[in-house]
Amino acid sequence: MNALEINAVSKRFGDVVALREMTFEVRAGEIFGFVGSNGAGKTTTMRIVLGVLAADSGEVRWRGEPLGLESRRRIGYMPEERGLYPRMKVGEQLVYLARLHGLSAADARRSMEAWTERLGVAGRRGDDVQKLSLGNQQRVQLAAALVHDPEVLVLDEPFSGLDPVAVDVMSDVLREKAGEGVPVVFSSHQLDLVERQCDRVGIVSAGRMVAAGTVDELRTGGTVQLLVDAPEAPDGWADGLPGIQVVGREGTVTVLETEPGADDQAVLRAALATGPVREFVRRRPSLTELFRHVVADDQKEDTR
Amino acid sequence: MSALSARQAVLLVTRREIETRILSKMFLIFTGLMLVTVIGGSVIFTLIGGSSAVTVGVTDPALARPLAAAADALGEDVETRTVPAATGEKQVLDGELDVFVTGTATAPKAVVKRQLDPALQAALASIARQTALDAEIARTGGDPAAANRAAAAAKVDVQRLDPQAEGFGERIGLGMFAGILVYLILLVYGQTVVQGVVEEKSSRVVELLLTSIRPTQLLFGKVLGIGVVGTVQMLLVVVAGVVSAQVTGLFSIPASVITWAGFWALVWFLLGYVMYALMFAALGSLVSRQEDANGVVTPVMMLIIVPYVIGVSVLPADPDSGLVELLSLIPFFSPTLMPMRAAFDVPAWQVALTLTLTVLLIALMIQLAGRIYRNSVLRTGTRIRLADAFRDA
């Protein structure tokens, strides 16, 4: 039972409600993607998990126990606002951070060497952090999150500012850590990346978890689109079909939305009745579309 | 993997502070400059002090002995030599002679380049008067030698009530030097603490650090580490100062006075550093940018600067100043004023009182600074008000 559980965590800053009973779980060996608009509460949630911010109510548990200073040392953290000593050498800095997490001097050095090698900054160990390019600073920042061999990973926007090669390295590292049974949670605005990377996704809006599950689970809840390429079909050919709505038409392709339980074969028959049908595609919404939907719905509810 | 104790966490932070600072160029240059000043200063002052003899040329060799005797009585070291009348003036112009004396004993004429040393002038005047008097006594049938003996026996007996009157000027110099040293090093390392705290906030590294250690562990580790660096520097300068003062024989006051002055300078630096560093760190944690740091720590700077300025302007003229004595008993001001006073005999009860009060104030500061720092170090952005920092979030 290695899961990281966030249980009904609430937080307000003055009059602003940042988190409203935020609840989710990151299971052992799972990569959990944390998505939401700016200000939705992702960073606040992560900072509460790391104990740099105190929750007003609710609790964070790991291995069934509430997190304390000692167990938090087992977390690898990448803060949204990147932070390293600008005038300290890369190697010394990583060794120092590893030792603050309880590693012995020898283990810390070994781990620093391994991670700088793995992340491609081994040649910069003797340089001050401020002398590194932004991309390399990001790599060092990731090394700082990994150098104490953490048993939980909490990464706030780990992919932002990375070059494509570094994105691949980062993805591999996350996958590998999850493979070791580590719960991994990261936030990102790059939804295609989240869709590819994550076992499960949580969508946050206005301080609440509005949807959580595998990408497939989230999709089944949404509407399915049909793309029909029928060149000879007149406008309005699909009107009146039960459970079907026309979203638009681009050239010869008509985009339709089906309500759950609607008969897509009736659509195909109607299309064939107009002439040839070159393409008939069932398209499930991407995470991006899902996200827009969920967040838009949620905000509508809020204003209601 | 082992659990990290609070002590280990503090020591890790301390070690980082020491390692990153003690090898820095800033430290090496500053220490080097101070050592050169202290050692070079002792040597130069000794050389200047040793070459104070005035060279006097006389045309009449008979004048040489009474002149030296009269000058000696007035505390002036005089070296005389007989010079031909023709070259005397030239030698004065060339700087070979300080004074060239011609004329008769009753009407001497002193030739100088610019100014005649007042003591020497008094000596010449006294010789002229004495010669005239001797002649007059002889003329009236008296015995000039007997008259002189009688005159010599008639003197004022001075009783000095202050046992420190011996080497008074030297004690003032010593006190001022100790005061300046403590003041300088307190300011430098106080500023270092502020910069260190603000650097961690402005670079945001503090958020990463505080996921593994507590804010107070970071605070105390930092204050301790920078304190060790400051103490090393202070120790080097004090030892160099005490040793070079004694080797060169710069002071005539007892060596123990110098050693004690050095000891108290160290003690007050340590106490003052801990006290001010905690205040500096607490106030520094209120801001997130180095540019805002100066404004926020001004009150603490004033606690160091104001008593120092009062001390250096009042004490040289009046080492027993009641104002300075009173101020030095206030623990906020003791660290800068007590080292200045230490060159004089400070009553034991005052030493005990200031030490006690300062230690108590430090204990209070540990509480206050810990609270302020804990509440504000993770809040970035605009300057946090002190009142808000007192309230636990």
XYZ file of C-alpha atoms in Angstrom:
697
model
C 0.000 0.000 0.000
C 2.310 2.697 -1.304
C -0.333 5.097 -2.513
C -0.255 8.833 -1.945
C -3.709 9.935 -0.833
C -4.962 13.478 -0.791
C -8.069 13.529 1.381
C -10.503 16.451 1.333
C -7.757 19.069 1.523
C -9.048 22.638 1.741
C -7.104 25.861 1.782
C -8.016 29.505 1.621
C -5.831 32.564 1.304
C -7.757 35.374 2.921
C -10.991 35.582 0.940
C -9.738 33.442 -1.909
C -10.645 29.780 -1.757
C -7.708 27.921 -3.273
C -8.729 24.331 -2.602
C -12.150 22.893 -1.882
C -11.975 19.384 -0.493
C -9.359 18.354 -3.017
C -9.361 14.568 -3.103
C -7.466 12.080 -5.203
C -5.091 9.191 -4.964
C -1.867 8.361 -6.734
C -1.304 4.627 -6.644
C 2.027 2.907 -6.373
C 3.737 2.639 -9.748
C 1.309 4.963 -11.437
C 1.931 8.227 -13.258
C -0.810 10.656 -12.403
C -1.272 13.735 -14.573
C -2.560 16.805 -12.841
C -4.175 19.257 -15.238
C -6.162 22.433 -14.829
C -6.146 26.100 -15.743
C -3.814 28.553 -14.073
C -4.945 29.197 -10.549
C -7.003 26.008 -10.385
C -5.048 24.811 -7.349
C -2.427 22.411 -8.707
C 0.592 24.151 -7.209
C -1.183 24.776 -3.907
C -2.024 21.067 -3.680
C 1.568 20.072 -4.335
C 2.966 22.548 -1.844
C 0.596 21.167 0.785
C 1.764 17.633 -0.009
C 5.356 18.779 0.534
C 4.494 20.553 3.758
C 5.732 23.961 2.626
C 2.137 25.116 2.974
C -0.272 24.038 5.700
C -3.769 22.856 4.789
C -6.737 24.408 6.581
C -8.365 20.991 6.732
C -8.012 17.541 5.241
C -4.891 15.440 5.185
C -2.249 13.872 2.998
C -1.388 10.236 3.649
C 1.332 8.011 2.325
C 1.444 4.299 2.994
C -1.655 4.883 5.034
C 0.086 7.291 7.428
C -0.218 11.083 7.556
C 2.896 12.670 6.043
C 5.411 14.155 8.478
C 8.855 15.745 8.105
C 10.614 12.379 8.129
C 8.351 10.768 5.509
C 8.400 13.935 3.388
C 12.153 13.483 3.027
C 11.245 10.460 0.906
C 9.505 12.673 -1.648
C 11.245 14.062 -4.683
C 9.948 17.524 -5.435
C 10.301 19.918 -8.307
C 8.764 23.248 -7.328
C 6.972 25.362 -9.916
C 9.335 28.237 -9.158
C 12.634 26.549 -9.854
C 15.091 27.026 -7.071
C 18.778 26.281 -6.662
C 21.661 28.265 -5.181
C 22.851 30.317 -8.179
C 26.405 30.613 -6.880
C 26.965 27.026 -5.854
C 28.532 24.307 -7.958
C 26.158 21.778 -9.521
C 27.847 18.750 -7.954
C 28.230 20.234 -4.468
C 24.648 21.441 -4.562
C 23.192 18.050 -5.443
C 25.320 16.327 -2.793
C 24.156 18.891 -0.237
C 20.481 18.388 -1.120
C 20.871 14.606 -1.004
C 22.484 14.831 2.420
C 19.671 17.057 3.709
C 17.379 14.190 2.736
C 19.385 11.828 4.917
C 21.889 10.240 2.537
C 25.415 9.559 3.779
C 28.232 11.557 2.193
C 29.347 8.602 0.081
C 25.822 7.686 -1.068
C 25.071 11.310 -1.856
C 28.177 11.588 -4.028
C 27.459 8.338 -5.851
C 23.871 9.362 -6.484
C 24.897 12.834 -7.675
C 27.341 11.275 -10.122
C 24.766 8.801 -11.415
C 22.040 11.382 -11.972
C 24.207 14.061 -13.541
C 25.470 11.353 -15.907
C 21.972 10.141 -16.690
C 20.589 13.641 -17.241
C 23.491 14.776 -19.387
C 24.998 17.415 -17.087
C 27.960 15.402 -15.819
C 30.340 17.795 -17.572
C 28.936 20.726 -15.618
C 29.387 19.380 -12.083
C 32.102 21.916 -11.324
C 30.200 24.931 -12.678
C 28.063 27.339 -10.709
C 24.381 26.795 -11.462
C 23.995 30.355 -12.719
C 26.486 29.654 -15.513
C 24.245 26.941 -16.995
C 21.697 27.439 -19.763
C 18.059 27.376 -18.672
C 17.609 23.927 -20.163
C 20.567 22.566 -18.223
C 19.362 24.262 -15.049
C 16.107 22.347 -15.532
C 18.031 19.105 -15.796
C 19.878 19.921 -12.572
C 16.537 20.760 -10.978
C 15.231 17.324 -11.947
C 18.418 15.761 -10.616
C 17.745 17.611 -7.352
C 14.318 15.946 -7.180
C 15.784 12.499 -7.845
C 19.158 12.569 -6.113
C 17.941 11.169 -2.790
C 16.308 8.189 -4.484
C 12.767 9.266 -3.566
C 9.861 6.909 -3.002
C 7.284 9.439 -4.191
C 7.674 12.004 -6.972
C 5.773 15.284 -6.983
C 6.729 17.450 -9.947
C 5.195 20.824 -10.698
C 5.378 21.509 -14.443
C 8.448 19.304 -14.961
C 8.279 19.562 -18.748
C 8.091 23.327 -19.069
C 11.247 24.832 -20.487
C 12.683 21.502 -21.622
C 14.059 20.871 -25.097
C 12.634 17.827 -26.952
C 15.605 15.628 -26.005
C 15.212 16.522 -22.365
C 11.469 15.842 -22.603
C 12.282 12.312 -23.736
C 14.825 11.845 -20.949
C 12.322 13.148 -18.419
C 9.584 10.853 -19.751
C 11.875 7.838 -19.533
C 12.894 8.705 -15.997
C 9.275 9.078 -14.875
C 8.338 5.785 -16.497
C 11.311 4.077 -14.893
C 10.509 5.471 -11.447
C 6.878 4.364 -11.791
C 8.202 0.970 -12.839
C 9.973 0.777 -9.477
C 6.617 1.207 -7.773
C 6.966 4.909 -7.048
C 3.769 6.978 -7.204
C 4.465 9.823 -9.629
C 2.298 12.919 -9.878
C 3.068 15.803 -12.181
C 1.224 18.830 -13.412
C 1.381 20.115 -16.946
C -0.316 22.339 -19.450
C 0.922 20.161 -22.301
C -2.147 17.955 -22.483
C -0.965 15.805 -25.390
C 2.044 14.926 -23.292
C -0.118 14.121 -20.293
C -2.328 11.950 -22.500
C 0.685 9.970 -23.717
C 2.500 9.749 -20.402
C -0.069 9.250 -17.725
C -1.842 6.202 -16.457
C -4.468 8.385 -14.901
C -5.388 12.014 -15.179
C -7.055 14.388 -12.761
C -8.683 17.567 -13.996
C -8.808 20.381 -11.465
C -11.005 23.410 -11.691
C -11.461 26.150 -9.110
C -9.805 24.135 -6.355
C -11.723 20.909 -6.870
C -10.988 17.645 -8.609
C -13.750 17.632 -11.228
C -12.771 14.460 -13.059
C -10.235 11.742 -12.450
C -9.533 8.458 -14.121
C -7.698 6.881 -17.028
C -7.873 8.837 -20.241
C -10.189 6.137 -21.648
C -12.492 6.353 -18.664
C -12.693 10.088 -19.018
C -13.422 9.764 -22.706
C -16.302 7.322 -22.303
C -18.070 9.864 -20.241
C -17.834 12.394 -23.067
C -19.646 12.586 -26.361
C -18.381 10.744 -29.428
C -17.947 12.638 -32.671
C -18.628 11.291 -36.148
C -16.844 12.598 -39.217
C -18.713 11.842 -42.428
C -17.257 12.643 -45.851
C -20.210 12.556 -48.226
C -19.429 14.892 -51.165
C -22.899 14.935 -52.651
C -24.840 15.376 -49.430
C -26.898 18.580 -49.302
C -26.839 20.871 -46.266
C -29.131 19.612 -43.562
C -28.919 15.952 -44.641
C -28.495 14.770 -41.074
C -31.170 16.980 -39.521
C -33.775 15.151 -37.588
C -31.742 12.023 -36.920
C -32.482 11.040 -33.264
C -29.672 11.785 -30.789
C -27.502 13.402 -33.432
C -26.336 17.004 -33.601
C -24.544 18.712 -36.442
C -21.463 20.522 -35.139
C -20.350 21.923 -38.479
C -19.251 21.265 -41.990
C -15.778 21.664 -43.422
C -15.842 21.230 -47.205
C -17.330 17.820 -47.857
C -16.851 16.623 -44.269
C -19.714 16.959 -41.822
C -18.898 16.814 -38.093
C -21.610 15.328 -35.926
C -21.929 14.722 -32.218
C -23.742 11.669 -30.921
C -25.542 11.503 -27.645
C -25.008 8.339 -25.620
C -27.177 5.552 -27.040
C -27.697 7.187 -30.429
C -27.562 4.873 -33.453
C -24.531 5.754 -35.556
C -25.535 3.218 -38.219
C -28.657 5.287 -38.899
C -26.284 8.154 -39.666
C -24.347 5.997 -42.107
C -27.576 4.926 -43.866
C -28.709 8.529 -44.133
C -25.335 9.488 -45.567
C -25.371 6.677 -48.120
C -28.794 7.825 -49.187
C -27.253 11.091 -50.419
C -24.645 9.360 -52.604
C -21.132 8.004 -52.059
C -19.542 8.062 -48.598
C -15.741 8.268 -48.724
C -15.066 8.340 -45.013
C -17.006 7.484 -41.901
C -14.953 7.976 -38.711
C -15.824 7.628 -35.093
C -13.614 10.002 -33.153
C -13.201 10.032 -29.430
C -12.437 13.438 -27.958
C -8.803 14.263 -27.129
C -7.821 15.167 -23.603
C -7.669 18.771 -24.726
C -11.306 18.710 -25.784
C -12.310 16.844 -22.680
C -10.506 19.373 -20.577
C -12.271 22.286 -22.270
C -15.576 20.558 -21.780
C -15.101 19.689 -18.153
C -13.725 23.068 -17.191
C -16.384 24.933 -19.158
C -19.174 22.857 -17.603
C -17.739 23.377 -14.183
C -17.542 27.103 -14.599
C -21.115 27.207 -15.865
C -22.195 25.395 -12.747
C -20.284 27.860 -10.661
C -22.001 30.878 -12.112
C -25.385 29.280 -11.943
C 19.177 5.696 4.418
C 19.039 6.971 7.944
C 16.836 9.500 9.670
C 18.314 12.981 9.876
C 18.409 14.386 13.393
C 17.846 18.076 14.064
C 21.493 18.424 15.039
C 22.674 16.799 11.819
C 20.394 19.051 9.773
C 21.755 22.194 11.465
C 25.346 20.998 11.046
C 24.849 20.265 7.350
C 23.617 23.822 6.810
C 26.466 25.180 8.950
C 29.031 23.241 6.969
C 27.737 24.539 3.674
C 27.909 28.129 4.934
C 31.480 27.687 6.130
C 32.663 25.887 3.008
C 31.168 28.364 0.570
C 32.429 31.418 2.464
C 35.790 30.666 4.024
C 37.365 29.998 0.641
C 35.672 32.919 -1.069
C 37.802 35.716 -2.499
C 35.909 38.231 -0.382
C 36.925 36.521 2.839
C 40.560 36.109 1.854
C 40.925 39.722 0.703
C 39.147 41.173 3.727
C 41.160 39.066 6.158
C 44.410 39.883 4.361
C 43.667 43.610 4.479
C 42.864 43.515 8.171
C 46.017 41.564 9.004
C 48.180 43.949 6.971
C 46.556 46.908 8.727
C 47.055 45.487 12.207
C 50.603 44.185 11.804
C 51.737 47.029 9.547
C 50.105 49.537 11.887
C 52.044 48.262 14.909
C 55.318 48.407 13.012
C 54.737 51.875 11.576
C 53.571 53.380 14.883
C 56.606 51.935 16.621
C 58.945 53.424 14.006
C 57.306 56.855 14.207
C 57.335 56.758 18.007
C 61.037 55.784 18.109
C 62.415 58.590 15.940
C 61.092 61.494 17.921
C 64.509 62.874 19.072
C 65.103 66.478 18.057
C 68.525 67.225 16.603
C 69.929 70.527 17.808
C 73.109 72.167 16.514
C 74.920 74.587 18.838
C 77.847 76.913 18.164
C 78.852 76.993 21.832
C 79.636 73.467 23.125
C 79.039 74.710 26.670
C 75.376 75.103 25.808
C 74.934 71.477 24.781
C 74.740 69.841 28.222
C 72.357 72.269 29.962
C 70.140 72.249 26.888
C 69.858 68.461 26.869
C 69.230 68.454 30.623
C 66.560 71.150 30.452
C 64.838 69.454 27.508
C 64.934 66.096 29.264
C 63.241 67.628 32.287
C 60.442 68.741 29.974
C 60.070 65.248 28.494
C 61.796 65.987 25.223
C 64.499 63.777 23.763
C 67.253 66.002 22.420
C 70.404 65.132 20.544
C 72.965 67.937 20.403
C 76.030 68.463 18.320
C 78.441 71.325 17.803
C 78.152 72.998 14.441
C 80.253 75.790 12.859
C 78.266 79.030 12.796
C 78.687 79.346 9.027
C 76.930 76.090 8.046
C 74.239 75.998 10.754
C 71.483 77.673 8.769
C 72.154 75.559 5.718
C 71.957 72.364 7.756
C 68.572 73.428 9.115
C 67.331 74.107 5.580
C 68.645 70.706 4.445
C 66.825 68.989 7.306
C 70.016 67.695 8.914
C 69.264 69.789 11.966
C 65.874 70.509 13.470
C 67.171 73.535 15.377
C 70.376 75.600 15.213
C 71.190 77.632 18.318
C 73.579 80.604 18.169
C 74.140 83.636 20.352
C 75.044 83.709 24.026
C 73.569 81.719 26.886
C 71.601 84.705 28.119
C 70.442 85.692 24.638
C 70.205 82.503 22.560
C 68.923 82.658 19.020
C 67.130 79.590 17.649
C 67.074 79.063 13.876
C 64.410 76.667 12.599
C 62.935 75.867 9.228
C 59.349 76.653 10.206
C 58.471 76.130 13.818
C 60.321 75.777 17.091
C 59.262 72.833 19.234
C 57.482 74.423 22.261
C 59.338 72.217 24.748
C 62.645 73.220 23.240
C 61.672 76.860 23.326
C 60.811 76.516 26.998
C 64.160 74.790 27.607
C 66.102 77.588 25.889
C 64.149 80.219 27.800
C 64.830 78.468 31.083
C 68.570 78.263 30.330
C 68.661 81.968 29.437
C 66.778 82.848 32.616
C 68.984 80.584 34.726
C 72.198 82.053 33.305
C 70.985 85.595 33.902
C 69.846 84.645 37.408
C 73.168 82.950 38.211
C 75.039 86.055 37.073
C 72.811 88.282 39.188
C 73.142 86.074 42.292
C 76.938 86.050 41.867
C 76.928 89.826 41.460
C 75.045 90.333 44.728
C 77.583 88.045 46.460
C 75.423 84.929 46.744
C 76.188 81.348 45.755
C 74.396 80.418 42.515
C 74.891 76.676 43.162
C 73.249 76.891 46.587
C 70.399 78.931 45.158
C 69.915 76.351 42.419
C 69.854 73.492 44.908
C 67.229 75.314 46.938
C 65.217 75.979 43.809
C 65.485 72.340 42.680
C 64.269 71.087 46.077
C 61.144 73.196 45.780
C 58.813 71.107 43.605
C 55.233 70.087 43.364
C 54.420 66.588 44.479
C 51.690 65.152 42.225
C 49.566 62.334 43.558
C 47.625 60.464 40.874
C 44.404 59.005 42.248
C 43.460 57.136 39.033
C 45.556 53.988 38.773
C 44.935 53.970 35.009
C 46.561 57.342 34.518
C 49.630 55.407 33.448
C 49.500 55.044 29.668
C 46.200 56.870 29.444
C 46.555 57.734 25.762
C 47.564 54.188 24.930
C 44.491 52.791 26.632
C 42.321 55.137 24.593
C 44.034 53.995 21.400
C 43.612 50.363 22.368
C 39.934 50.822 23.245
C 39.226 52.636 19.997
C 40.962 49.960 17.978
C 39.022 47.159 19.679
C 35.797 49.121 19.147
C 36.421 49.715 15.453
C 37.350 46.074 14.901
C 34.246 44.674 16.587
C 32.068 47.236 14.813
C 33.479 46.469 11.365
C 33.281 42.700 11.655
C 29.797 42.835 13.172
C 28.577 44.939 10.254
C 30.216 42.759 7.610
C 28.911 39.471 8.970
C 25.510 40.901 9.820
C 25.201 41.912 6.175
C 26.384 38.475 5.111
C 23.531 36.903 7.070
C 20.980 39.209 5.436
C 22.308 38.452 1.966
C 22.306 34.733 2.663
C 18.702 34.729 3.848
C 17.478 36.879 0.980
C 19.472 34.859 -1.571
C 17.636 31.703 -0.532
C 14.320 33.490 -0.876
C 15.048 35.249 -4.141
C 16.434 32.108 -5.763
C 13.485 30.114 -4.365
C 15.831 27.393 -3.227
C 14.324 27.755 0.225
C 11.189 25.930 -0.895
C 13.297 22.936 -1.854
C 15.332 23.061 1.357
C 12.275 23.241 3.574
C 10.856 20.012 2.204
C 13.617 18.235 4.123
C 14.530 20.444 7.081
C 12.650 22.797 9.390
C 12.884 26.580 8.956
C 14.540 27.035 12.346
C 17.169 24.420 11.486
C 17.999 26.366 8.341
C 18.053 29.649 10.285
C 20.282 28.435 13.109
C 22.569 26.519 10.777
C 23.089 29.632 8.691
C 23.706 31.954 11.657
C 26.086 29.407 13.156
C 28.025 28.845 9.925
C 28.519 32.511 9.106
C 29.380 33.073 12.777
C 32.173 30.507 12.593
C 33.620 32.296 9.562
C 33.407 35.676 11.329
C 34.974 34.269 14.479
C 37.875 32.782 12.550
C 38.533 36.186 11.031
C 38.143 38.016 14.325
C 40.461 35.528 16.030
C 43.130 35.945 13.344
C 43.046 39.731 13.599
C 42.968 39.840 17.410
C 45.839 37.367 17.783
C 47.859 39.189 15.116
C 47.146 42.496 16.865
C 48.027 41.345 20.386
C 51.170 39.524 19.266
C 52.471 42.283 16.979
C 51.771 44.959 19.611
C 53.865 43.009 22.101
C 56.633 42.043 19.702
C 57.099 45.629 18.498
C 56.705 47.026 22.009
C 54.170 49.510 20.709
C 52.544 49.968 24.098
C 54.099 50.752 27.439
C 51.024 49.605 29.364
C 51.131 46.083 30.837
C 50.763 43.284 28.303
C 47.835 41.858 30.265
C 45.772 44.979 29.485
C 46.270 44.355 25.760
C 45.478 40.659 26.028
C 42.325 41.359 28.027
C 41.232 43.982 25.518
C 41.638 41.375 22.773
C 39.751 38.788 24.806
C 36.803 41.091 25.421
C 36.726 42.167 21.795
C 36.292 38.499 20.869
C 33.654 37.844 23.519
C 31.616 40.885 22.560
C 31.923 40.117 18.894
C 30.521 36.638 19.526
C 27.627 37.809 21.679
C 26.895 40.772 19.436
C 27.057 38.660 16.330
C 24.550 36.099 17.596
C 22.187 38.823 18.779
C 22.331 40.997 15.659
C 22.526 38.058 13.221
C 19.232 36.684 14.535
C 17.638 40.114 14.070
C 19.189 40.483 10.622
C 17.967 37.048 9.561
C 14.439 37.614 10.860
C 14.093 40.969 9.125
C 15.818 39.717 5.970
C 13.246 36.949 5.674
C 10.549 39.601 5.241
C 11.765 40.535 1.760
C 12.275 38.534 -1.410
C 14.734 40.736 -3.288
C 18.234 41.932 -2.430
C 17.178 45.478 -3.380
C 14.636 45.507 -0.563
C 17.039 44.105 2.005
C 18.802 47.339 2.963
C 15.614 49.145 3.853
C 14.286 46.408 6.056
C 17.439 45.894 8.142
C 18.183 49.592 8.764
C 16.901 49.472 12.388
C 19.435 46.766 13.279
C 22.214 48.651 11.483
C 21.359 51.642 13.648
C 21.675 49.528 16.801
C 25.279 48.909 15.784
C 26.209 52.241 14.230
C 24.716 54.744 16.699
C 26.426 53.519 19.902
C 29.652 53.061 17.946
C 29.599 56.654 16.727
C 28.786 57.930 20.217
C 31.585 55.795 21.641
C 34.301 56.907 19.235
C 33.356 60.557 19.546
C 32.944 60.726 23.335
C 35.397 58.203 24.813
C 38.735 59.599 23.542
C 38.068 62.888 25.315
C 36.266 61.455 28.296
C 36.791 57.741 28.964
C 34.768 57.991 32.177
C 31.766 59.407 30.316
C 28.592 58.669 32.248
C 26.575 58.634 29.029
C 28.694 55.917 27.431
C 28.735 53.961 30.678
C 24.948 54.049 30.839
C 24.455 53.191 27.153
C 26.893 50.302 27.384
C 24.698 48.677 30.027
C 21.807 48.436 27.546
C 22.200 45.000 25.939
C 21.394 46.280 22.438
C 24.441 48.574 22.669
C 26.805 46.540 24.867
C 28.506 44.666 21.999
C 29.856 47.855 20.404
C 30.576 49.889 23.564
C 31.933 47.314 26.004
C 35.001 46.426 23.873
C 35.940 50.124 23.798
C 35.620 50.368 27.560
C 37.542 47.130 28.110
C 40.903 48.918 27.756
C 40.041 50.670 31.021
C 39.069 48.952 34.223
C 35.350 48.262 33.970
C 33.678 47.497 37.326
C 33.078 43.770 37.652
C 29.376 44.243 38.367
C 28.971 46.029 35.033
C 30.703 43.218 33.174
C 28.483 40.664 34.910
C 25.341 42.705 34.278
C 25.974 43.320 30.576
C 26.901 39.676 29.966
C 23.745 38.479 31.727
C 21.441 40.929 29.969
C 22.954 40.182 26.572
C 22.603 36.425 27.002
C 18.980 36.906 28.069
C 18.329 39.100 25.044
C 19.862 36.444 22.793
C 17.548 33.825 24.306
C 14.595 36.077 23.547
C 15.872 36.720 20.018
C 16.140 32.987 19.343
C 12.404 32.733 20.049
C 11.380 35.857 18.151
C 13.635 35.370 15.151
C 12.621 31.710 14.869
C 8.978 32.702 14.810
C 9.336 35.542 12.322
C 11.580 33.540 10.036
C 9.331 30.474 10.118
C 6.300 32.568 9.242
C 7.800 34.600 6.462
C 10.557 32.665 4.733
C 8.215 30.866 2.350
C 6.111 33.908 1.542
C 7.568 35.472 -1.546
C 6.539 38.632 -3.328
C 6.164 41.987 -1.646
C 7.665 42.851 1.699
C 5.850 41.233 4.601
C 4.850 43.417 7.504
C 6.546 42.543 10.766
C 3.198 42.356 12.551
C 1.990 39.752 10.039
C 5.152 37.740 10.475
C 4.515 37.507 14.214
C 1.144 35.917 13.643
C 1.393 32.229 12.918
C -0.054 31.387 9.543
